[in-house]
PDB file of C-alpha atoms in Angstrom:
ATOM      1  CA  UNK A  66      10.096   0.254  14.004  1.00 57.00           C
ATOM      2  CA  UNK A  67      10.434  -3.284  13.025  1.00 73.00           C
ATOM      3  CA  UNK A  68      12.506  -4.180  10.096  1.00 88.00           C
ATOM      4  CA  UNK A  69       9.578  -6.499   8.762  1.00 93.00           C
ATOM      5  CA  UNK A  70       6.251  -5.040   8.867  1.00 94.00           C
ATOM      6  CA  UNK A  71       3.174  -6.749   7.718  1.00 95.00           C
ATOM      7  CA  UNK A  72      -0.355  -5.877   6.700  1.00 96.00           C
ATOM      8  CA  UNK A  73      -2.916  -6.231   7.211  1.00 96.00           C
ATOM      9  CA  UNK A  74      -2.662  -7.648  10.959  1.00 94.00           C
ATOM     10  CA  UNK A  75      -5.819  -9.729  10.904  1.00 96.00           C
ATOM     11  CA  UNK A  76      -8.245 -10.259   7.971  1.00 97.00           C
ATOM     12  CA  UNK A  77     -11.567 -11.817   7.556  1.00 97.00           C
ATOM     13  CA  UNK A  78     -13.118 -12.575   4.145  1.00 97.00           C
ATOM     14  CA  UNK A  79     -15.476 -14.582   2.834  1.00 97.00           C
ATOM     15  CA  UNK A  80     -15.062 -18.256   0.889  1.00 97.00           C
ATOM     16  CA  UNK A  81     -13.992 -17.147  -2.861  1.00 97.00           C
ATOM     17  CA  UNK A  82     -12.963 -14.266  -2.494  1.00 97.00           C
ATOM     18  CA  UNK A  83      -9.230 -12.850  -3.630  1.00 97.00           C
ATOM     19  CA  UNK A  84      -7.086 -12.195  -0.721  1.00 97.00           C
ATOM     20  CA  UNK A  85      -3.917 -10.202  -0.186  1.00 98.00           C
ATOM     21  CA  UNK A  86      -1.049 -10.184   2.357  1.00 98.00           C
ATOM     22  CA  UNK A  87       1.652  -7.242   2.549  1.00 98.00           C
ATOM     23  CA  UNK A  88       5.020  -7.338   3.804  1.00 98.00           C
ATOM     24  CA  UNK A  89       7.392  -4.909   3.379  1.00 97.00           C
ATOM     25  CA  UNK A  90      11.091  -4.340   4.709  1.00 95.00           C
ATOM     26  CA  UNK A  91      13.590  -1.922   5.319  1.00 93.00           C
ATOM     27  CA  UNK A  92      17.476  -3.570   5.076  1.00 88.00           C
ATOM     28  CA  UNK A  93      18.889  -5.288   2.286  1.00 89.00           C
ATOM     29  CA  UNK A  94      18.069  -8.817   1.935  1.00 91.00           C
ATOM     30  CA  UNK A  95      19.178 -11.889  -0.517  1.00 88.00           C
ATOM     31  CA  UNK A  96      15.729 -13.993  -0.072  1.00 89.00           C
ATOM     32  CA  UNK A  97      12.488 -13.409   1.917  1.00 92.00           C
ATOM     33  CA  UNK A  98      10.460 -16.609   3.212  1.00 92.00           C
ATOM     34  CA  UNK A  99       5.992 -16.734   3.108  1.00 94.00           C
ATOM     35  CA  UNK A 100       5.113 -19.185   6.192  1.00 93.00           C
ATOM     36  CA  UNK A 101       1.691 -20.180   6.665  1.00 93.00           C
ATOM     37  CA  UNK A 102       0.990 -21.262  10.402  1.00 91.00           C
ATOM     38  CA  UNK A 103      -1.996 -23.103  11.385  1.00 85.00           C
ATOM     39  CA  UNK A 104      -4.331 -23.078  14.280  1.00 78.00           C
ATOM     40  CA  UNK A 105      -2.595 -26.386  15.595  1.00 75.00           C
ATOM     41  CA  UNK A 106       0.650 -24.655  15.433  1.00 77.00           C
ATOM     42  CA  UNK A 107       2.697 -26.348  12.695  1.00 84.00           C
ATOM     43  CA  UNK A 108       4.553 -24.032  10.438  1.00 89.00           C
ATOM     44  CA  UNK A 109       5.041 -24.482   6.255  1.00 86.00           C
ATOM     45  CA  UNK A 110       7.366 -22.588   4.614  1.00 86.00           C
ATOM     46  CA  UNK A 111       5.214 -21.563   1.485  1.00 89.00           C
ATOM     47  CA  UNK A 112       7.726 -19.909  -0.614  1.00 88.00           C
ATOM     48  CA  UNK A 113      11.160 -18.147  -0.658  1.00 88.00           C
ATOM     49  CA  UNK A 114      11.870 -15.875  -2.649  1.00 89.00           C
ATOM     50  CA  UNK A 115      14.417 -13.560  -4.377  1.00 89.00           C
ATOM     51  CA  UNK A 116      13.126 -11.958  -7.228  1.00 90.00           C
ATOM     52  CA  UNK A 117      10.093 -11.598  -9.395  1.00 93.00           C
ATOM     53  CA  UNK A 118       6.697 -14.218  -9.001  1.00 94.00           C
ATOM     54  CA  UNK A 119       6.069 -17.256  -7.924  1.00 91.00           C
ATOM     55  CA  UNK A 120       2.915 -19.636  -8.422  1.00 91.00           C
ATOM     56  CA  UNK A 121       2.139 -22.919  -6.183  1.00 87.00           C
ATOM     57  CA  UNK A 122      -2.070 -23.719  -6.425  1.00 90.00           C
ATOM     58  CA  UNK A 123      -4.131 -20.653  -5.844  1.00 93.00           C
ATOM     59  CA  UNK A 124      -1.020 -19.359  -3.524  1.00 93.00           C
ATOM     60  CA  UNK A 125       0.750 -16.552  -5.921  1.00 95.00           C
ATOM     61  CA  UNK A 126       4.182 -14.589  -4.156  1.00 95.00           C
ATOM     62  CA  UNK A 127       5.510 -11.419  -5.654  1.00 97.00           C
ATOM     63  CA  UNK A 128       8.393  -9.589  -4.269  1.00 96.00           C
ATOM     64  CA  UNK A 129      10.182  -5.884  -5.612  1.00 96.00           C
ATOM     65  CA  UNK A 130      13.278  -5.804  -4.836  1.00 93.00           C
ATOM     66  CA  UNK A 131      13.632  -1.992  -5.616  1.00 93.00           C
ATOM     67  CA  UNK A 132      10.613  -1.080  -3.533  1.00 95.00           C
ATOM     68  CA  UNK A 133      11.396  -3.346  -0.246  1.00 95.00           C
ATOM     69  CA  UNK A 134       8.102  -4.803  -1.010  1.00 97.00           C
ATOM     70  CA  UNK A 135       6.369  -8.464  -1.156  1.00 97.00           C
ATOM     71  CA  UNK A 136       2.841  -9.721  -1.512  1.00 98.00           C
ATOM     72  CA  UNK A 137       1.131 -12.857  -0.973  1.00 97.00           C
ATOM     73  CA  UNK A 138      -1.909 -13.278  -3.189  1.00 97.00           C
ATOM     74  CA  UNK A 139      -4.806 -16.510  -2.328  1.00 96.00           C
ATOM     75  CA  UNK A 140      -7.108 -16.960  -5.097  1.00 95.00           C
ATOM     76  CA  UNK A 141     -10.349 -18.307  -4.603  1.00 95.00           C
ATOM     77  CA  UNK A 142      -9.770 -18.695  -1.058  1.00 96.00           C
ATOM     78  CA  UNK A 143     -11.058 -21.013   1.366  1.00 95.00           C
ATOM     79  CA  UNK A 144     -11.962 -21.990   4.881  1.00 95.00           C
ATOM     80  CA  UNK A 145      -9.162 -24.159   5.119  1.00 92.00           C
ATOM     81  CA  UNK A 146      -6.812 -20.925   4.239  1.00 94.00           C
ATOM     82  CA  UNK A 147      -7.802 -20.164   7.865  1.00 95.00           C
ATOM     83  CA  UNK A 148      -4.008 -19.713   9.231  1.00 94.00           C
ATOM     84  CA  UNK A 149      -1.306 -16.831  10.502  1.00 95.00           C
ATOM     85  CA  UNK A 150       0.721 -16.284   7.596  1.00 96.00           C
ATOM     86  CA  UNK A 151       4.237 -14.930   8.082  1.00 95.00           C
ATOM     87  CA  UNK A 152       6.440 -13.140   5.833  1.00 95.00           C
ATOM     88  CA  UNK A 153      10.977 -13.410   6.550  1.00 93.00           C
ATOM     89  CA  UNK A 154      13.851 -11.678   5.284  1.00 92.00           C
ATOM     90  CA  UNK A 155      17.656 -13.051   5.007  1.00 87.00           C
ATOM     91  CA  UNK A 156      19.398 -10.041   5.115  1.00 85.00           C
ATOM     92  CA  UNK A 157      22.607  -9.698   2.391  1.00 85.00           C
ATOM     93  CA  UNK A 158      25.200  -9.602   5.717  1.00 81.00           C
ATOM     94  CA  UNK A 159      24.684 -12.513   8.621  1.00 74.00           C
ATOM     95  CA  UNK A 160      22.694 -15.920   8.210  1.00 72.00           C
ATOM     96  CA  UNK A 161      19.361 -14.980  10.469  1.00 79.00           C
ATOM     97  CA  UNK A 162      16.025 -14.913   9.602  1.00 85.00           C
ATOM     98  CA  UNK A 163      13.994 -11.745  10.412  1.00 88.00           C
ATOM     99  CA  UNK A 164      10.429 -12.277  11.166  1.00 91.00           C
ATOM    100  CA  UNK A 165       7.009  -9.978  10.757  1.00 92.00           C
ATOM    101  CA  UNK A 166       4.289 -10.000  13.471  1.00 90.00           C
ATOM    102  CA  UNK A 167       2.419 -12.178  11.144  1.00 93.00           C
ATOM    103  CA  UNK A 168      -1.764 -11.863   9.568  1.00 96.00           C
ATOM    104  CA  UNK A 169      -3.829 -13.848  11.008  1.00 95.00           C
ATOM    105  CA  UNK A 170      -6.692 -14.652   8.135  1.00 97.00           C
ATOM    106  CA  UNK A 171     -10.161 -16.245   8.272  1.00 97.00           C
ATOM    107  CA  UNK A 172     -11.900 -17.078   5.876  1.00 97.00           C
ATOM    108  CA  UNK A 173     -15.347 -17.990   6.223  1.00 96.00           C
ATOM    109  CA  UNK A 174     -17.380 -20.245   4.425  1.00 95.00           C
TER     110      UNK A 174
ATOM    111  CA  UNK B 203      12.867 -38.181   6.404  1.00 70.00           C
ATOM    112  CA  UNK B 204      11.048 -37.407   9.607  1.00 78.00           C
ATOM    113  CA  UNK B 205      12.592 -33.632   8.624  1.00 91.00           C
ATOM    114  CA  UNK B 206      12.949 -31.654  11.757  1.00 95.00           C
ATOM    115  CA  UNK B 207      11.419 -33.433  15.031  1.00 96.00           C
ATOM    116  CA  UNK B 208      10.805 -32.116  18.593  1.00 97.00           C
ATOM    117  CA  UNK B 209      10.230 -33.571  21.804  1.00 96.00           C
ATOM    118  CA  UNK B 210       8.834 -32.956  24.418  1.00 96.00           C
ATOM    119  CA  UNK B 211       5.621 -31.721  22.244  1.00 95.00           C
ATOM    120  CA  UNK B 212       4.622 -30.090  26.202  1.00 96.00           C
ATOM    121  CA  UNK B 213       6.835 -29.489  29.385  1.00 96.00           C
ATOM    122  CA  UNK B 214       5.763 -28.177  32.638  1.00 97.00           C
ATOM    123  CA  UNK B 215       8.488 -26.656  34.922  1.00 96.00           C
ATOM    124  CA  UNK B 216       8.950 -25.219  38.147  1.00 97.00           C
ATOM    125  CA  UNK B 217      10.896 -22.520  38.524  1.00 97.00           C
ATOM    126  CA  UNK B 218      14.238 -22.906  38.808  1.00 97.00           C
ATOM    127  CA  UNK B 219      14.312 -26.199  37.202  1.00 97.00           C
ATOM    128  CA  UNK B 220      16.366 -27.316  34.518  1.00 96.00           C
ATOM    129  CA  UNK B 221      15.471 -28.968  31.100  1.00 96.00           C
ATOM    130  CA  UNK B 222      16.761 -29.972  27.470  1.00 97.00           C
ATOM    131  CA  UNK B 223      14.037 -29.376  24.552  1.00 98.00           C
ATOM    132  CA  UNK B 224      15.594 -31.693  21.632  1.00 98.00           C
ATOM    133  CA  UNK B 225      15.696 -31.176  18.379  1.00 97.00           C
ATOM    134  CA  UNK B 226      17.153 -33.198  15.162  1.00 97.00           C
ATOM    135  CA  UNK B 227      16.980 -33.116  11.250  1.00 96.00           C
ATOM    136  CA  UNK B 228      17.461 -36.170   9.207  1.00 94.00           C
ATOM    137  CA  UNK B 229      18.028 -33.539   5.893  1.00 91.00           C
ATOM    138  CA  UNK B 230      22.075 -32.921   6.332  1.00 91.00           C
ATOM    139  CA  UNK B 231      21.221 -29.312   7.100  1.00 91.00           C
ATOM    140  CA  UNK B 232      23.900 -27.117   7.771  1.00 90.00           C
ATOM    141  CA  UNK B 233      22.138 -24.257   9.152  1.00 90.00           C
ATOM    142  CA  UNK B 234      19.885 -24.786  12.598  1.00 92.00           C
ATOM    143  CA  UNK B 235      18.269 -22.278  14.745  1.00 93.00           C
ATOM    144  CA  UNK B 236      15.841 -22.220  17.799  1.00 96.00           C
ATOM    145  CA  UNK B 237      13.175 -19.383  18.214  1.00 94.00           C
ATOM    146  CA  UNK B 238      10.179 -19.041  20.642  1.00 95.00           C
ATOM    147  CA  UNK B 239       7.235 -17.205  19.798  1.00 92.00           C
ATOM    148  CA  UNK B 240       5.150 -15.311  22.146  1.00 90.00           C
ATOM    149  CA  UNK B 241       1.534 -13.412  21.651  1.00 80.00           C
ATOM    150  CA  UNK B 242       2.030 -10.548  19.656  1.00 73.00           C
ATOM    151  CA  UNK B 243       5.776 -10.603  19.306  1.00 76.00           C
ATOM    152  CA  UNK B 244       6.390 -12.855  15.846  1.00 81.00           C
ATOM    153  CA  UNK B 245       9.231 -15.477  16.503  1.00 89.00           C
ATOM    154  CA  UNK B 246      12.415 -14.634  17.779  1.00 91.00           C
ATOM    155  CA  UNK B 247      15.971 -15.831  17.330  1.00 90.00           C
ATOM    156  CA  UNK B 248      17.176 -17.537  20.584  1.00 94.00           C
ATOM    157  CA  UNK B 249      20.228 -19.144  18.971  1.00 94.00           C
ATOM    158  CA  UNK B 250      21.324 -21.083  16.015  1.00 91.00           C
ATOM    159  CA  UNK B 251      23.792 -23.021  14.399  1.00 92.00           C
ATOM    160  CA  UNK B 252      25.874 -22.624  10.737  1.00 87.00           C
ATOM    161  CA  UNK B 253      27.356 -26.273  11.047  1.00 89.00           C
ATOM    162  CA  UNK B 254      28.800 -29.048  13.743  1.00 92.00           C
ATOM    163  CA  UNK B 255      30.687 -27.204  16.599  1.00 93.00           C
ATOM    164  CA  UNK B 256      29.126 -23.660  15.861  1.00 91.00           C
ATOM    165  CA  UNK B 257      26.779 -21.743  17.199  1.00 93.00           C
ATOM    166  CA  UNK B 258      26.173 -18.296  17.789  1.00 90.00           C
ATOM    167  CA  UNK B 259      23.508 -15.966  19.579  1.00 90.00           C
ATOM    168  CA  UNK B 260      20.088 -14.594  18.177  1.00 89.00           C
ATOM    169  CA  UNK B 261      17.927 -11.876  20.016  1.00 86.00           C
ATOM    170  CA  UNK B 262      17.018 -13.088  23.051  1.00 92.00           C
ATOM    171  CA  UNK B 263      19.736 -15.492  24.287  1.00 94.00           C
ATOM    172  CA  UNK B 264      20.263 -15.026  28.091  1.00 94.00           C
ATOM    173  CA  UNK B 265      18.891 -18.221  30.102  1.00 95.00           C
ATOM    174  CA  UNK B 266      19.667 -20.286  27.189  1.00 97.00           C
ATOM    175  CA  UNK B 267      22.391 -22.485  26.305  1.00 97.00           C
ATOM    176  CA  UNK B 268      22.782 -24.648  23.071  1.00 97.00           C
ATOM    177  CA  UNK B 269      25.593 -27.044  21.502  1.00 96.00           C
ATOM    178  CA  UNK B 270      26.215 -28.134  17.991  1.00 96.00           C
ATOM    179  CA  UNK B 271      27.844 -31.310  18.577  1.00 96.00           C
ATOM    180  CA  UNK B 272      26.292 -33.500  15.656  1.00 96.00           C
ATOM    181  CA  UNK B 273      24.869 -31.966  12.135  1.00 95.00           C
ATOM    182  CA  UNK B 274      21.719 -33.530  13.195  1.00 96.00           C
ATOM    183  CA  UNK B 275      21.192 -32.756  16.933  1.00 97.00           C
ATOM    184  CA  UNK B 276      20.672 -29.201  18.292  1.00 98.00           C
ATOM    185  CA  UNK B 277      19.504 -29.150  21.988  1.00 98.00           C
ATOM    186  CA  UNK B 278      18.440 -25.978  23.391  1.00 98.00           C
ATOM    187  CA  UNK B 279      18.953 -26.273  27.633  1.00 97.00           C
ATOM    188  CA  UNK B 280      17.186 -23.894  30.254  1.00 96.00           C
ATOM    189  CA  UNK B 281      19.226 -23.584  32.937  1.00 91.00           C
ATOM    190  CA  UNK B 282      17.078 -21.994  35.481  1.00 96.00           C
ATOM    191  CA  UNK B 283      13.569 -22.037  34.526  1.00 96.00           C
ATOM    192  CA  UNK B 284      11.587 -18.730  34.900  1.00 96.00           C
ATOM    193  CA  UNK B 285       7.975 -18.085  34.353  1.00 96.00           C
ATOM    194  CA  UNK B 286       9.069 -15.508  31.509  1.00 95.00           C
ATOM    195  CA  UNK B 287      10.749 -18.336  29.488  1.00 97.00           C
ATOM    196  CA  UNK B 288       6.903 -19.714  28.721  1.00 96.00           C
ATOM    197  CA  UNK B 289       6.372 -19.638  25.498  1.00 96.00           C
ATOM    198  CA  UNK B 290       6.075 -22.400  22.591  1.00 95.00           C
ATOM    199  CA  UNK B 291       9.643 -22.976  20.885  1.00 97.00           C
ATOM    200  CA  UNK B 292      10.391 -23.963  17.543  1.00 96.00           C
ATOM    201  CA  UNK B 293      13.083 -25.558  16.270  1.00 97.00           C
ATOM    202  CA  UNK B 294      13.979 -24.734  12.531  1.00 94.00           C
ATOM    203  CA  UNK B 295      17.214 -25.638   9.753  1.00 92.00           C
ATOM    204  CA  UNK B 296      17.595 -24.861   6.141  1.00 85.00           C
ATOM    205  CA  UNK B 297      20.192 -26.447   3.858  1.00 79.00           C
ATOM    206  CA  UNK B 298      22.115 -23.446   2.986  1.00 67.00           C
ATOM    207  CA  UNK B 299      23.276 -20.627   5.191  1.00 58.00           C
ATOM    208  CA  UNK B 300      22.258 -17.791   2.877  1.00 55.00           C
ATOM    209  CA  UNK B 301      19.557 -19.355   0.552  1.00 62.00           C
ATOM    210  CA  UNK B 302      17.104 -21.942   1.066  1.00 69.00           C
ATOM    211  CA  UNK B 303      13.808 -23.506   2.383  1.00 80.00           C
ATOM    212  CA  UNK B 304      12.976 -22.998   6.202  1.00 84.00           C
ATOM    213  CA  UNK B 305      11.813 -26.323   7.504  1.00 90.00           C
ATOM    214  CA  UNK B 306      10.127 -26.021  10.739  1.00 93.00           C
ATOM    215  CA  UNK B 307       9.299 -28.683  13.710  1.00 95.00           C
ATOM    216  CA  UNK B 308       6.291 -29.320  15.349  1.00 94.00           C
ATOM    217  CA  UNK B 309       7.157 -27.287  18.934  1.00 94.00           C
ATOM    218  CA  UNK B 310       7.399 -27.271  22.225  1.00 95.00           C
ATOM    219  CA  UNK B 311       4.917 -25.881  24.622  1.00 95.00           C
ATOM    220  CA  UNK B 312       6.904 -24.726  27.640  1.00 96.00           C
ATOM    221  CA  UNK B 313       4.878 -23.615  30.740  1.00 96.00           C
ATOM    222  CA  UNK B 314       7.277 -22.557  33.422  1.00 96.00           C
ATOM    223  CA  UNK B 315       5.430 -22.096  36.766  1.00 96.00           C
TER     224      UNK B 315
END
């Protein structure tokens, strides 16, 4: 079982419509990272966070600390959304990153 | 800043051949890692870096060697190319060990023949 786990694995929806990405974990972490890859390859680091809810455009991250558990929330999404998105942990002990399988979303016009 | 930078952006090898990929970050980061990603598998740590003169191993180390001379540079070397070690590698550093923003380069598409 993979320490990060995300889900959906792939999702398609349509232009406008609300979208949301699950990640959840299973070792004790100080900060967990949202990357959004795009079809070229390039990765963004979206947010990173530790606690509570952060808002950048129609991107929205949550985490829960107590339940191991972080979503990533697109409002009003759009084609150019189209991208893997890729949730990280820090674990409390050590300096690594640990990495989910990604969700590769579409989102047609 | 450039932030982090790659080159080559593409390699072809034979096997058995060696080659440096080359990374740098113009950001003072302390904290540098490599990681290749493969279909299906999510990136994985290959090595990394918490500051000049030391580095330590991620996941999937073996066939890969890496030095920490500069903050800046952090070359990953292949030593003797196989066809498993194709892959695209990223090259990544954050400005604090424990807590910070990821910054990511562009990659390297390695295709080892």
């Amino acid at each position: 079982k993979n320490e990060v786990e995300q889900s959906p694995q792939n999702l398609t929806a349509q232009e406008g419509e609300f979208i949301t990405i699950n990640c959840s974990y299973s070792v004790g972490i100080s900060a967990l990272h949202w990357l959004q890859q795009h079809p070229g390859g390039g990765i963004v680091s979206l947010f990173m966070l530790s606690s509570g809810k952060k808002k950048h455009g129609r991107l929205i991250a949550t985490i829960n600390i107590q339940e191991k558990h972080s979503s990533l929330h697109i409002t009003a999404s759009h084609p150019r959304d189209s991208a893997v998105y890729i949730c990280a942990v820090k674990e409390t002990s050590g300096s690594r990153l640990t990495f989910g399988e990604g969700t590769q979303l579409t989102v047609n016009p | 800043n450039a932030g982090v930078t790659q080159t080559p952006k593409f390699q072809v090898l034979k096997t058995g051949q060696s080659m440096t990929l080359q990374c740098a970050q113009d950001m003072n980061h302390e904290y540098m890692s490599w990681y290749r990603q493969d279909p299906g598998m999510g990136l994985r740590l290959i090595h990394y870096s918490v500051g000049a003169g030391i580095t330590d191993q991620g996941e999937v180390p073996n066939g890969y060697n890496v030095s920490r001379s500069t903050t800046e540079d952090f070359p990953l070397r292949l030593l003797s190319a196989a066809p498993s070690q194709t892959s695209v590698y990223f090259c990544a550093s954050r400005s604090d060990r424990d807590i910070g923003t990821q910054y990511f380069g562009p990659g390297t598409r390695l295709l080892v023949l």
